[in-house]
Each structure stands twice: as C-alpha cells, then as structure tokens.
C-alpha atoms as a PDB file:
ATOM      1  CA  MET A   1      93.352  82.612  81.040  1.00  0.00           C
ATOM      2  CA  GLU A   2      90.870  84.951  82.575  1.00  0.00           C
ATOM      3  CA  ASN A   3      89.103  83.605  85.622  1.00  0.00           C
ATOM      4  CA  THR A   4      85.359  83.101  85.572  1.00  0.00           C
ATOM      5  CA  GLY A   5      82.818  83.568  88.322  1.00  0.00           C
ATOM      6  CA  GLY A   6      82.383  79.793  88.388  1.00  0.00           C
ATOM      7  CA  GLY A   7      86.112  79.399  88.963  1.00  0.00           C
ATOM      8  CA  ALA A   8      85.966  81.823  91.867  1.00  0.00           C
ATOM      9  CA  PHE A   9      83.028  79.916  93.364  1.00  0.00           C
ATOM     10  CA  LEU A  10      84.801  76.574  93.125  1.00  0.00           C
ATOM     11  CA  ARG A  11      87.982  78.013  94.513  1.00  0.00           C
ATOM     12  CA  ASN A  12      86.191  79.541  97.492  1.00  0.00           C
ATOM     13  CA  ARG A  13      84.388  76.244  98.094  1.00  0.00           C
ATOM     14  CA  ARG A  14      87.737  74.454  98.109  1.00  0.00           C
ATOM     15  CA  LEU A  15      88.977  77.028 100.591  1.00  0.00           C
ATOM     16  CA  GLU A  16      85.991  76.558 102.907  1.00  0.00           C
ATOM     17  CA  SER A  17      86.249  72.798 102.614  1.00  0.00           C
ATOM     18  CA  PHE A  18      89.914  72.821 103.501  1.00  0.00           C
ATOM     19  CA  MET A  19      89.454  75.085 106.495  1.00  0.00           C
ATOM     20  CA  ASN A  20      86.867  72.734 107.960  1.00  0.00           C
ATOM     21  CA  THR A  21      88.752  69.455 107.622  1.00  0.00           C
ATOM     22  CA  SER A  22      89.226  67.167 110.584  1.00  0.00           C
ATOM     23  CA  SER A  23      92.914  68.089 110.773  1.00  0.00           C
ATOM     24  CA  GLY A  24      92.050  70.783 113.289  1.00  0.00           C
ATOM     25  CA  GLN A  25      93.152  73.621 111.007  1.00  0.00           C
ATOM     26  CA  ARG A  26      90.387  76.187 110.938  1.00  0.00           C
ATOM     27  CA  VAL A  27      89.613  79.838 110.552  1.00  0.00           C
ATOM     28  CA  GLU A  28      89.719  81.322 113.993  1.00  0.00           C
ATOM     29  CA  GLU A  29      90.885  84.243 116.053  1.00  0.00           C
ATOM     30  CA  PRO A  30      94.046  83.810 118.150  1.00  0.00           C
ATOM     31  CA  ALA A  31      93.326  82.447 121.596  1.00  0.00           C
ATOM     32  CA  ARG A  32      93.421  85.005 124.377  1.00  0.00           C
ATOM     33  CA  ILE A  33      95.856  84.163 127.172  1.00  0.00           C
ATOM     34  CA  LEU A  34      96.660  85.445 130.652  1.00  0.00           C
ATOM     35  CA  VAL A  35      99.907  87.398 131.123  1.00  0.00           C
ATOM     36  CA  LYS A  36     101.325  89.620 133.826  1.00  0.00           C
ATOM     37  CA  ASP A  37     101.825  93.316 133.133  1.00  0.00           C
ATOM     38  CA  GLU A  38     104.574  95.510 134.615  1.00  0.00           C
ATOM     39  CA  SER A  39     102.617  95.999 137.862  1.00  0.00           C
ATOM     40  CA  GLY A  40     102.250  92.259 138.335  1.00  0.00           C
ATOM     41  CA  GLN A  41      98.537  92.247 137.535  1.00  0.00           C
ATOM     42  CA  ARG A  42      97.206  89.459 135.332  1.00  0.00           C
ATOM     43  CA  ARG A  43      95.312  90.497 132.228  1.00  0.00           C
ATOM     44  CA  ARG A  44      94.020  88.872 129.033  1.00  0.00           C
ATOM     45  CA  THR A  45      95.809  89.520 125.748  1.00  0.00           C
ATOM     46  CA  ASP A  46      95.955  88.241 122.173  1.00  0.00           C
ATOM     47  CA  VAL A  47      99.767  88.264 122.137  1.00  0.00           C
ATOM     48  CA  TYR A  48     101.190  84.952 120.935  1.00  0.00           C
ATOM     49  CA  THR A  49     103.886  83.400 123.140  1.00  0.00           C
ATOM     50  CA  ASP A  50     106.478  80.846 122.027  1.00  0.00           C
ATOM     51  CA  ASP A  51     106.642  77.342 123.415  1.00  0.00           C
ATOM     52  CA  ASP A  52     110.229  76.147 122.961  1.00  0.00           C
ATOM     53  CA  GLY A  53     109.914  72.927 124.947  1.00  0.00           C
ATOM     54  CA  TRP A  54     111.502  69.818 123.512  1.00  0.00           C
ATOM     55  CA  VAL A  55     108.186  68.134 122.671  1.00  0.00           C
ATOM     56  CA  PRO A  56     106.869  71.019 120.479  1.00  0.00           C
ATOM     57  CA  THR A  57     110.306  71.270 118.885  1.00  0.00           C
ATOM     58  CA  ILE A  58     110.370  67.590 117.925  1.00  0.00           C
ATOM     59  CA  ILE A  59     106.808  67.805 116.593  1.00  0.00           C
ATOM     60  CA  SER A  60     107.874  70.836 114.551  1.00  0.00           C
ATOM     61  CA  TRP A  61     110.835  68.964 113.055  1.00  0.00           C
ATOM     62  CA  ILE A  62     108.553  66.068 112.125  1.00  0.00           C
ATOM     63  CA  ARG A  63     106.154  68.485 110.404  1.00  0.00           C
ATOM     64  CA  ILE A  64     109.018  70.088 108.461  1.00  0.00           C
ATOM     65  CA  VAL A  65     110.346  66.699 107.314  1.00  0.00           C
ATOM     66  CA  ILE A  66     106.842  65.651 106.208  1.00  0.00           C
ATOM     67  CA  CYS A  67     106.469  68.977 104.361  1.00  0.00           C
ATOM     68  CA  PHE A  68     109.790  68.491 102.596  1.00  0.00           C
ATOM     69  CA  VAL A  69     109.063  64.898 101.545  1.00  0.00           C
ATOM     70  CA  SER A  70     105.512  65.762 100.444  1.00  0.00           C
ATOM     71  CA  MET A  71     106.747  68.714  98.408  1.00  0.00           C
ATOM     72  CA  MET A  72     109.411  66.545  96.760  1.00  0.00           C
ATOM     73  CA  VAL A  73     106.695  64.087  95.699  1.00  0.00           C
ATOM     74  CA  THR A  74     104.329  66.697  94.225  1.00  0.00           C
ATOM     75  CA  THR A  75     107.223  68.544  92.588  1.00  0.00           C
ATOM     76  CA  PHE A  76     108.413  65.355  90.901  1.00  0.00           C
ATOM     77  CA  ILE A  77     104.884  64.509  89.699  1.00  0.00           C
ATOM     78  CA  TRP A  78     104.271  67.972  88.241  1.00  0.00           C
ATOM     79  CA  ALA A  79     107.739  68.086  86.701  1.00  0.00           C
ATOM     80  CA  LEU A  80     106.717  65.066  84.622  1.00  0.00           C
ATOM     81  CA  ILE A  81     103.447  66.775  83.697  1.00  0.00           C
ATOM     82  CA  MET A  82     105.335  69.927  82.671  1.00  0.00           C
ATOM     83  CA  VAL A  83     107.597  67.941  80.369  1.00  0.00           C
ATOM     84  CA  VAL A  84     104.512  66.610  78.565  1.00  0.00           C
ATOM     85  CA  PHE A  85     103.237  70.201  78.168  1.00  0.00           C
ATOM     86  CA  ILE A  86     106.518  71.683  76.882  1.00  0.00           C
ATOM     87  CA  PRO A  87     104.997  72.555  73.456  1.00  0.00           C
ATOM     88  CA  TRP A  88     102.265  74.608  75.190  1.00  0.00           C
ATOM     89  CA  PRO A  89     103.953  77.280  77.347  1.00  0.00           C
ATOM     90  CA  TYR A  90     100.826  78.810  78.864  1.00  0.00           C
ATOM     91  CA  ALA A  91      99.222  75.464  79.577  1.00  0.00           C
ATOM     92  CA  ARG A  92     102.288  75.011  81.778  1.00  0.00           C
ATOM     93  CA  VAL A  93     101.393  78.217  83.616  1.00  0.00           C
ATOM     94  CA  ARG A  94      98.019  76.713  84.476  1.00  0.00           C
ATOM     95  CA  GLN A  95      99.607  73.445  85.555  1.00  0.00           C
ATOM     96  CA  GLY A  96     102.055  75.413  87.690  1.00  0.00           C
ATOM     97  CA  ASN A  97      99.129  77.111  89.429  1.00  0.00           C
ATOM     98  CA  ILE A  98      97.398  73.770  90.018  1.00  0.00           C
ATOM     99  CA  TYR A  99     100.648  72.452  91.490  1.00  0.00           C
ATOM    100  CA  GLY A 100     100.771  75.504  93.759  1.00  0.00           C
ATOM    101  CA  HIS A 101      97.161  75.097  94.899  1.00  0.00           C
ATOM    102  CA  VAL A 102      97.649  71.407  95.730  1.00  0.00           C
ATOM    103  CA  THR A 103     101.108  71.729  97.286  1.00  0.00           C
ATOM    104  CA  GLY A 104     100.523  74.989  99.170  1.00  0.00           C
ATOM    105  CA  ARG A 105      97.232  73.733 100.596  1.00  0.00           C
ATOM    106  CA  MET A 106      98.840  70.431 101.615  1.00  0.00           C
ATOM    107  CA  LEU A 107     101.821  72.106 103.307  1.00  0.00           C
ATOM    108  CA  MET A 108      99.601  74.448 105.311  1.00  0.00           C
ATOM    109  CA  TRP A 109      97.486  71.476 106.378  1.00  0.00           C
ATOM    110  CA  ILE A 110     100.619  69.661 107.567  1.00  0.00           C
ATOM    111  CA  LEU A 111     101.865  72.692 109.514  1.00  0.00           C
ATOM    112  CA  GLY A 112      98.440  73.100 111.111  1.00  0.00           C
ATOM    113  CA  ASN A 113      98.457  76.847 111.817  1.00  0.00           C
ATOM    114  CA  PRO A 114      94.988  78.392 112.298  1.00  0.00           C
ATOM    115  CA  ILE A 115      94.306  80.735 109.357  1.00  0.00           C
ATOM    116  CA  LYS A 116      91.894  83.619 108.993  1.00  0.00           C
ATOM    117  CA  ILE A 117      91.207  84.929 105.474  1.00  0.00           C
ATOM    118  CA  GLU A 118      89.667  88.348 104.867  1.00  0.00           C
ATOM    119  CA  GLY A 119      88.672  90.084 101.646  1.00  0.00           C
ATOM    120  CA  ALA A 120      88.389  86.830  99.661  1.00  0.00           C
ATOM    121  CA  GLU A 121      86.075  88.623  97.210  1.00  0.00           C
ATOM    122  CA  TYR A 122      89.215  90.271  95.775  1.00  0.00           C
ATOM    123  CA  SER A 123      91.132  87.005  95.418  1.00  0.00           C
ATOM    124  CA  ASN A 124      90.063  86.160  91.873  1.00  0.00           C
ATOM    125  CA  GLU A 125      90.760  89.422  90.043  1.00  0.00           C
ATOM    126  CA  ARG A 126      93.011  89.619  87.010  1.00  0.00           C
ATOM    127  CA  ALA A 127      95.595  91.810  88.677  1.00  0.00           C
ATOM    128  CA  ILE A 128      99.099  92.318  89.995  1.00  0.00           C
ATOM    129  CA  TYR A 129      99.082  90.641  93.405  1.00  0.00           C
ATOM    130  CA  ILE A 130     101.700  91.852  95.845  1.00  0.00           C
ATOM    131  CA  SER A 131     102.533  90.540  99.304  1.00  0.00           C
ATOM    132  CA  ASN A 132     104.776  91.300 102.238  1.00  0.00           C
ATOM    133  CA  HIS A 133     107.359  88.594 102.922  1.00  0.00           C
ATOM    134  CA  ALA A 134     108.755  87.519 106.298  1.00  0.00           C
ATOM    135  CA  SER A 135     108.687  83.705 106.343  1.00  0.00           C
ATOM    136  CA  PRO A 136     108.851  80.577 104.158  1.00  0.00           C
ATOM    137  CA  ILE A 137     105.172  80.146 105.037  1.00  0.00           C
ATOM    138  CA  ASP A 138     104.410  83.181 102.845  1.00  0.00           C
ATOM    139  CA  ILE A 139     105.472  81.127  99.827  1.00  0.00           C
ATOM    140  CA  PHE A 140     103.119  78.276 100.754  1.00  0.00           C
ATOM    141  CA  LEU A 141     100.188  80.656 101.235  1.00  0.00           C
ATOM    142  CA  ILE A 142     100.822  82.485  97.956  1.00  0.00           C
ATOM    143  CA  MET A 143     101.167  79.200  96.052  1.00  0.00           C
ATOM    144  CA  TRP A 144      97.830  78.073  97.444  1.00  0.00           C
ATOM    145  CA  LEU A 145      95.771  81.263  97.270  1.00  0.00           C
ATOM    146  CA  THR A 146      96.701  83.049  94.040  1.00  0.00           C
ATOM    147  CA  PRO A 147      94.227  82.362  91.208  1.00  0.00           C
ATOM    148  CA  THR A 148      94.818  80.102  88.229  1.00  0.00           C
ATOM    149  CA  GLY A 149      96.395  82.057  85.392  1.00  0.00           C
ATOM    150  CA  THR A 150      98.940  83.798  87.623  1.00  0.00           C
ATOM    151  CA  VAL A 151     102.667  83.917  86.952  1.00  0.00           C
ATOM    152  CA  GLY A 152     105.307  84.637  89.528  1.00  0.00           C
ATOM    153  CA  ILE A 153     108.293  86.921  89.089  1.00  0.00           C
ATOM    154  CA  ALA A 154     111.526  85.974  90.818  1.00  0.00           C
ATOM    155  CA  LYS A 155     115.238  86.642  90.497  1.00  0.00           C
ATOM    156  CA  LYS A 156     116.858  84.672  87.690  1.00  0.00           C
ATOM    157  CA  GLU A 157     118.981  82.714  90.188  1.00  0.00           C
ATOM    158  CA  ILE A 158     115.909  80.763  91.330  1.00  0.00           C
ATOM    159  CA  ILE A 159     116.740  78.177  88.669  1.00  0.00           C
ATOM    160  CA  TRP A 160     119.514  76.891  90.949  1.00  0.00           C
ATOM    161  CA  TYR A 161     117.087  75.966  93.766  1.00  0.00           C
ATOM    162  CA  PRO A 162     116.928  72.137  93.729  1.00  0.00           C
ATOM    163  CA  LEU A 163     113.777  70.793  92.029  1.00  0.00           C
ATOM    164  CA  PHE A 164     111.619  73.786  92.932  1.00  0.00           C
ATOM    165  CA  GLY A 165     113.697  76.146  90.780  1.00  0.00           C
ATOM    166  CA  GLN A 166     113.585  73.842  87.786  1.00  0.00           C
ATOM    167  CA  LEU A 167     109.822  73.400  88.169  1.00  0.00           C
ATOM    168  CA  TYR A 168     109.452  77.182  88.408  1.00  0.00           C
ATOM    169  CA  VAL A 169     111.128  77.521  85.006  1.00  0.00           C
ATOM    170  CA  LEU A 170     109.180  74.594  83.518  1.00  0.00           C
ATOM    171  CA  ALA A 171     105.942  76.251  84.681  1.00  0.00           C
ATOM    172  CA  ASN A 172     106.874  79.225  82.479  1.00  0.00           C
ATOM    173  CA  HIS A 173     107.024  81.666  85.395  1.00  0.00           C
ATOM    174  CA  LEU A 174     109.043  84.806  84.831  1.00  0.00           C
ATOM    175  CA  ARG A 175     112.555  85.664  85.970  1.00  0.00           C
ATOM    176  CA  ILE A 176     114.228  89.043  86.118  1.00  0.00           C
ATOM    177  CA  ASP A 177     117.849  90.103  85.998  1.00  0.00           C
ATOM    178  CA  ARG A 178     118.535  92.160  89.110  1.00  0.00           C
ATOM    179  CA  SER A 179     122.237  92.612  88.371  1.00  0.00           C
ATOM    180  CA  ASN A 180     121.688  96.281  87.539  1.00  0.00           C
ATOM    181  CA  PRO A 181     118.702  98.679  87.475  1.00  0.00           C
ATOM    182  CA  THR A 182     118.622  98.981  83.681  1.00  0.00           C
ATOM    183  CA  ALA A 183     118.546  95.215  83.171  1.00  0.00           C
ATOM    184  CA  ALA A 184     115.872  94.852  85.867  1.00  0.00           C
ATOM    185  CA  ILE A 185     113.595  97.463  84.235  1.00  0.00           C
ATOM    186  CA  GLU A 186     114.029  95.813  80.835  1.00  0.00           C
ATOM    187  CA  SER A 187     113.122  92.451  82.374  1.00  0.00           C
ATOM    188  CA  MET A 188     110.013  94.025  83.900  1.00  0.00           C
ATOM    189  CA  LYS A 189     108.940  95.367  80.493  1.00  0.00           C
ATOM    190  CA  GLU A 190     109.310  91.936  78.920  1.00  0.00           C
ATOM    191  CA  ALA A 191     107.354  90.368  81.782  1.00  0.00           C
ATOM    192  CA  ALA A 192     104.545  92.927  81.441  1.00  0.00           C
ATOM    193  CA  CYS A 193     104.290  92.302  77.678  1.00  0.00           C
ATOM    194  CA  ALA A 194     103.975  88.541  78.261  1.00  0.00           C
ATOM    195  CA  VAL A 195     101.280  89.118  80.882  1.00  0.00           C
ATOM    196  CA  VAL A 196      99.206  91.439  78.689  1.00  0.00           C
ATOM    197  CA  LYS A 197      99.562  89.247  75.600  1.00  0.00           C
ATOM    198  CA  ASN A 198      98.395  86.105  77.412  1.00  0.00           C
ATOM    199  CA  ASN A 199      95.787  87.607  79.802  1.00  0.00           C
ATOM    200  CA  LEU A 200      97.683  86.588  82.923  1.00  0.00           C
ATOM    201  CA  SER A 201      97.900  87.880  86.472  1.00  0.00           C
ATOM    202  CA  LEU A 202     101.138  88.470  88.384  1.00  0.00           C
ATOM    203  CA  ILE A 203     102.381  87.821  91.902  1.00  0.00           C
ATOM    204  CA  ILE A 204     105.424  89.605  93.291  1.00  0.00           C
ATOM    205  CA  PHE A 205     106.999  90.405  96.665  1.00  0.00           C
ATOM    206  CA  PRO A 206     107.698  94.158  96.417  1.00  0.00           C
ATOM    207  CA  GLU A 207     110.193  94.173  99.301  1.00  0.00           C
ATOM    208  CA  GLY A 208     112.522  92.119  97.113  1.00  0.00           C
ATOM    209  CA  THR A 209     113.744  90.018 100.038  1.00  0.00           C
ATOM    210  CA  ARG A 210     112.479  88.479 103.256  1.00  0.00           C
ATOM    211  CA  SER A 211     112.138  90.597 106.373  1.00  0.00           C
ATOM    212  CA  LYS A 212     114.187  89.221 109.279  1.00  0.00           C
ATOM    213  CA  ASN A 213     111.827  90.350 112.045  1.00  0.00           C
ATOM    214  CA  GLY A 214     108.464  90.657 110.298  1.00  0.00           C
ATOM    215  CA  ARG A 215     108.614  94.441 109.990  1.00  0.00           C
ATOM    216  CA  LEU A 216     107.754  95.806 106.572  1.00  0.00           C
ATOM    217  CA  LEU A 217     110.807  96.680 104.473  1.00  0.00           C
ATOM    218  CA  PRO A 218     110.984  99.450 101.831  1.00  0.00           C
ATOM    219  CA  PHE A 219     109.362  98.505  98.519  1.00  0.00           C
ATOM    220  CA  LYS A 220     111.260  98.166  95.253  1.00  0.00           C
ATOM    221  CA  LYS A 221     109.805  99.963  92.246  1.00  0.00           C
ATOM    222  CA  GLY A 222     109.357  96.901  90.039  1.00  0.00           C
ATOM    223  CA  PHE A 223     105.665  96.364  90.759  1.00  0.00           C
ATOM    224  CA  VAL A 224     104.916  99.959  89.723  1.00  0.00           C
ATOM    225  CA  HIS A 225     106.809  99.503  86.455  1.00  0.00           C
ATOM    226  CA  LEU A 226     104.735  96.372  85.842  1.00  0.00           C
ATOM    227  CA  ALA A 227     101.535  98.294  86.555  1.00  0.00           C
ATOM    228  CA  LEU A 228     102.512 101.108  84.188  1.00  0.00           C
ATOM    229  CA  GLN A 229     103.223  98.605  81.423  1.00  0.00           C
ATOM    230  CA  SER A 230     100.171  96.380  81.938  1.00  0.00           C
ATOM    231  CA  ARG A 231      97.630  98.808  83.492  1.00  0.00           C
ATOM    232  CA  LEU A 232      96.440  95.948  85.673  1.00  0.00           C
ATOM    233  CA  PRO A 233      95.045  96.859  89.107  1.00  0.00           C
ATOM    234  CA  ILE A 234      97.163  96.064  92.151  1.00  0.00           C
ATOM    235  CA  VAL A 235      95.688  93.772  94.817  1.00  0.00           C
ATOM    236  CA  PRO A 236      97.706  93.949  98.060  1.00  0.00           C
ATOM    237  CA  ILE A 237      97.806  90.758 100.137  1.00  0.00           C
ATOM    238  CA  VAL A 238      98.659  91.534 103.775  1.00  0.00           C
ATOM    239  CA  LEU A 239     100.123  88.567 105.673  1.00  0.00           C
ATOM    240  CA  THR A 240     100.367  88.730 109.452  1.00  0.00           C
ATOM    241  CA  GLY A 241     101.765  86.233 111.935  1.00  0.00           C
ATOM    242  CA  THR A 242     103.880  84.217 109.506  1.00  0.00           C
ATOM    243  CA  HIS A 243     107.118  85.655 110.951  1.00  0.00           C
ATOM    244  CA  LEU A 244     106.117  84.226 114.345  1.00  0.00           C
ATOM    245  CA  ALA A 245     105.096  80.863 112.925  1.00  0.00           C
ATOM    246  CA  TRP A 246     108.388  80.245 111.110  1.00  0.00           C
ATOM    247  CA  LYS A 247     111.187  82.653 111.912  1.00  0.00           C
ATOM    248  CA  LYS A 248     114.010  83.298 109.495  1.00  0.00           C
ATOM    249  CA  GLY A 249     116.876  80.864 110.013  1.00  0.00           C
ATOM    250  CA  SER A 250     114.828  78.670 112.370  1.00  0.00           C
ATOM    251  CA  LEU A 251     113.767  75.030 111.999  1.00  0.00           C
ATOM    252  CA  HIS A 252     110.993  75.379 114.575  1.00  0.00           C
ATOM    253  CA  VAL A 253     107.504  76.003 113.189  1.00  0.00           C
ATOM    254  CA  ARG A 254     105.179  77.328 115.871  1.00  0.00           C
ATOM    255  CA  PRO A 255     101.350  77.187 115.916  1.00  0.00           C
ATOM    256  CA  ALA A 256     100.975  80.966 115.690  1.00  0.00           C
ATOM    257  CA  PRO A 257      97.670  82.132 114.155  1.00  0.00           C
ATOM    258  CA  LEU A 258      97.951  83.583 110.632  1.00  0.00           C
ATOM    259  CA  THR A 259      95.874  86.169 108.801  1.00  0.00           C
ATOM    260  CA  VAL A 260      95.655  86.627 105.031  1.00  0.00           C
ATOM    261  CA  LYS A 261      93.921  89.880 104.103  1.00  0.00           C
ATOM    262  CA  TYR A 262      93.181  90.904 100.514  1.00  0.00           C
ATOM    263  CA  LEU A 263      92.764  94.660 100.162  1.00  0.00           C
ATOM    264  CA  PRO A 264      90.512  96.212  97.492  1.00  0.00           C
ATOM    265  CA  PRO A 265      92.184  96.576  94.069  1.00  0.00           C
ATOM    266  CA  VAL A 266      94.163  99.755  93.488  1.00  0.00           C
ATOM    267  CA  SER A 267      93.441 101.104  90.001  1.00  0.00           C
ATOM    268  CA  THR A 268      96.502 101.999  87.911  1.00  0.00           C
ATOM    269  CA  GLU A 269      94.658 103.206  84.800  1.00  0.00           C
ATOM    270  CA  ASN A 270      95.674 106.842  85.316  1.00  0.00           C
ATOM    271  CA  TRP A 271      99.134 106.325  86.769  1.00  0.00           C
ATOM    272  CA  LYS A 272     101.952 108.389  85.241  1.00  0.00           C
ATOM    273  CA  VAL A 273     105.616 107.573  84.783  1.00  0.00           C
ATOM    274  CA  ASP A 274     106.812 110.725  86.551  1.00  0.00           C
ATOM    275  CA  LYS A 275     105.072 109.733  89.805  1.00  0.00           C
ATOM    276  CA  ILE A 276     106.591 106.292  90.370  1.00  0.00           C
ATOM    277  CA  ASP A 277     108.030 107.200  93.777  1.00  0.00           C
ATOM    278  CA  ASP A 278     104.648 108.546  94.907  1.00  0.00           C
ATOM    279  CA  TYR A 279     102.879 105.306  93.959  1.00  0.00           C
ATOM    280  CA  VAL A 280     105.485 103.192  95.754  1.00  0.00           C
ATOM    281  CA  LYS A 281     105.054 105.302  98.886  1.00  0.00           C
ATOM    282  CA  MET A 282     101.248 105.190  98.659  1.00  0.00           C
ATOM    283  CA  VAL A 283     101.070 101.388  98.465  1.00  0.00           C
ATOM    284  CA  HIS A 284     103.733 101.025 101.171  1.00  0.00           C
ATOM    285  CA  ASN A 285     101.689 103.288 103.461  1.00  0.00           C
ATOM    286  CA  LEU A 286      98.601 101.191 102.688  1.00  0.00           C
ATOM    287  CA  TYR A 287     100.407  98.138 104.010  1.00  0.00           C
ATOM    288  CA  ALA A 288     101.594  99.989 107.099  1.00  0.00           C
ATOM    289  CA  GLU A 289      97.994 100.939 107.887  1.00  0.00           C
ATOM    290  CA  HIS A 290      96.784  97.325 107.770  1.00  0.00           C
ATOM    291  CA  LEU A 291      99.684  95.621 109.549  1.00  0.00           C
ATOM    292  CA  PRO A 292      99.777  95.223 113.340  1.00  0.00           C
ATOM    293  CA  GLU A 293     102.089  97.538 115.249  1.00  0.00           C
ATOM    294  CA  THR A 294     104.759  94.829 115.586  1.00  0.00           C
ATOM    295  CA  GLN A 295     105.041  94.496 111.792  1.00  0.00           C
ATOM    296  CA  ARG A 296     104.950  98.136 110.785  1.00  0.00           C
ATOM    297  CA  PRO A 297     108.199  99.705 109.586  1.00  0.00           C
ATOM    298  CA  LEU A 298     110.161 101.591 112.184  1.00  0.00           C
ATOM    299  CA  PRO A 299     110.393 105.393 111.731  1.00  0.00           C
END
C-alpha cells in the first residue's frame, strides 16, 4: 500500500479544498488582540484568550453533539463496509484510513477551528508518524491527515470503546499489551513485522497518554523499538493549540487557532539497539524545539 505521487497530489488538493470552504474554516494566523501588561500599558499579542460566556458555551455544546451524532453515522456506515471486507484484512486498513479522512475532516469542519498546516511535503511518506497528544482534537486531526496505508497502534483495551473501538479492530489496526514491559516489546515486534510485510505506515502517540495541560510529557520507547524493527523513517507531527481548543475533562470547545507541523523525516537506517535511550531523548528534544514555550516540558 505504498503511496504514489498522484495520491499525494490528490490528498493535498482535498486539503486545500477543505480549507477554503464556505464554512469559515481556513488556514490563518491567530488574530492579534490588545491586552494590558503589568504596567497597565496596552499592547498587541498573539495570546489566545478564553471566552466562557453562556452563548459560546451553548454553541460549543451544539457542535459537540453534532460531532458525536455525525461520527456515529460514519462509524456505523464503515462498520458495515468492514464486515464486507473481512476476508481481506489489508483492504480493511485502507477502508479504515478512508473512514478517518472523511470523519476527521468532517469533525474539524464542524468544530470550525482555524488550522495552519506546515511541512505538508512530508505528509505522504511511508514512515512511522508520531504526534504529541493533549486533546481529543488530536485524534480528529490524525485521522484526517495521516496517509492511506497507515495503521494505528493503541492499547488493547481500545476494543471496549463503544463503536469506535470495534471499528478500530475491524479496520485491522494494531493493539499492544501494555500490562508489562516484556509483553509490550513483544507486541511491538509483531506490529513491526506486520507493517514491513504489508508495506504500511504507522501512527503512534509516543507519550502514551494525553497531557493534561498541553506540556510535552516524557516519551515511551515503543516508537524506537518499532523503528529498529522496521527501519522506517520517523516523521514527527507537532500539534499546537489543541489543548486550548478542547481541554482535558471539558465539554467546551473553543475557537483557538491550531497548527499542524510535519518535521522532516528522521532516518533510522543506522540506529543501534544499545542507543535506544539516546534516540528517545533526541526526538523528544526535537519536539521541545518546535513547540511554543507554553507547551514545552518543564525542567
């Protein structure tokens, strides 16, 4: 399932088309606003400020309900498609990606956040894609923007998530056993073998869980084990602003501007098993360099 140049062209055209729809969602820089500094002087800044009035809150709830209902509809439709494709496991991977592109794009359109995408020329590589994770919106963006022929890796318990978990399994995405380090490493080896054998890409959140405040968490070693097994390059996807748009534990989605930045692929051809910790630290530092100050890990 290697991606062709034509596929990249069509995908980028879909991206441009979506960003210029009449919904008002578009690629733009955050609006500059006037705030007072400590001395009382007014100055312009790019800092996003919350609006917790009752009208924006009600609008946010309506958007969330529409997202939920819309996702239920597309999930049900693609679940039926997956059942038809049960004899062809890797055709289901492709269908799962198409589901993600349609559903993720639709959900972001409903939420209406302005989005800026950088480094799109790296978005169609056969690679291990990794992303920081601080909001449910991250899931929508990753579903939409990862290329066809990409499998996700999640904890095995995802199967218990209503509808979405069952579709995840039907789409032949990969699950790992995180109950102990040995089982997790063995699961990673099996995942890497499946990826190499079927010419797939991978997407994984290396933090292993969602950040509560948007600050980058320490990385788990799983993505390095996958790279050592598959020798695929690593393409970091840096997401900024999603933690402000939809905070953990909140039901209020705010119109904060979002940025999706693909970094150049990191070659893993010459990586060695005895330097796993060094590679984890290197990629973690790469993220810290490209995140805004408010999302960098604390010392």
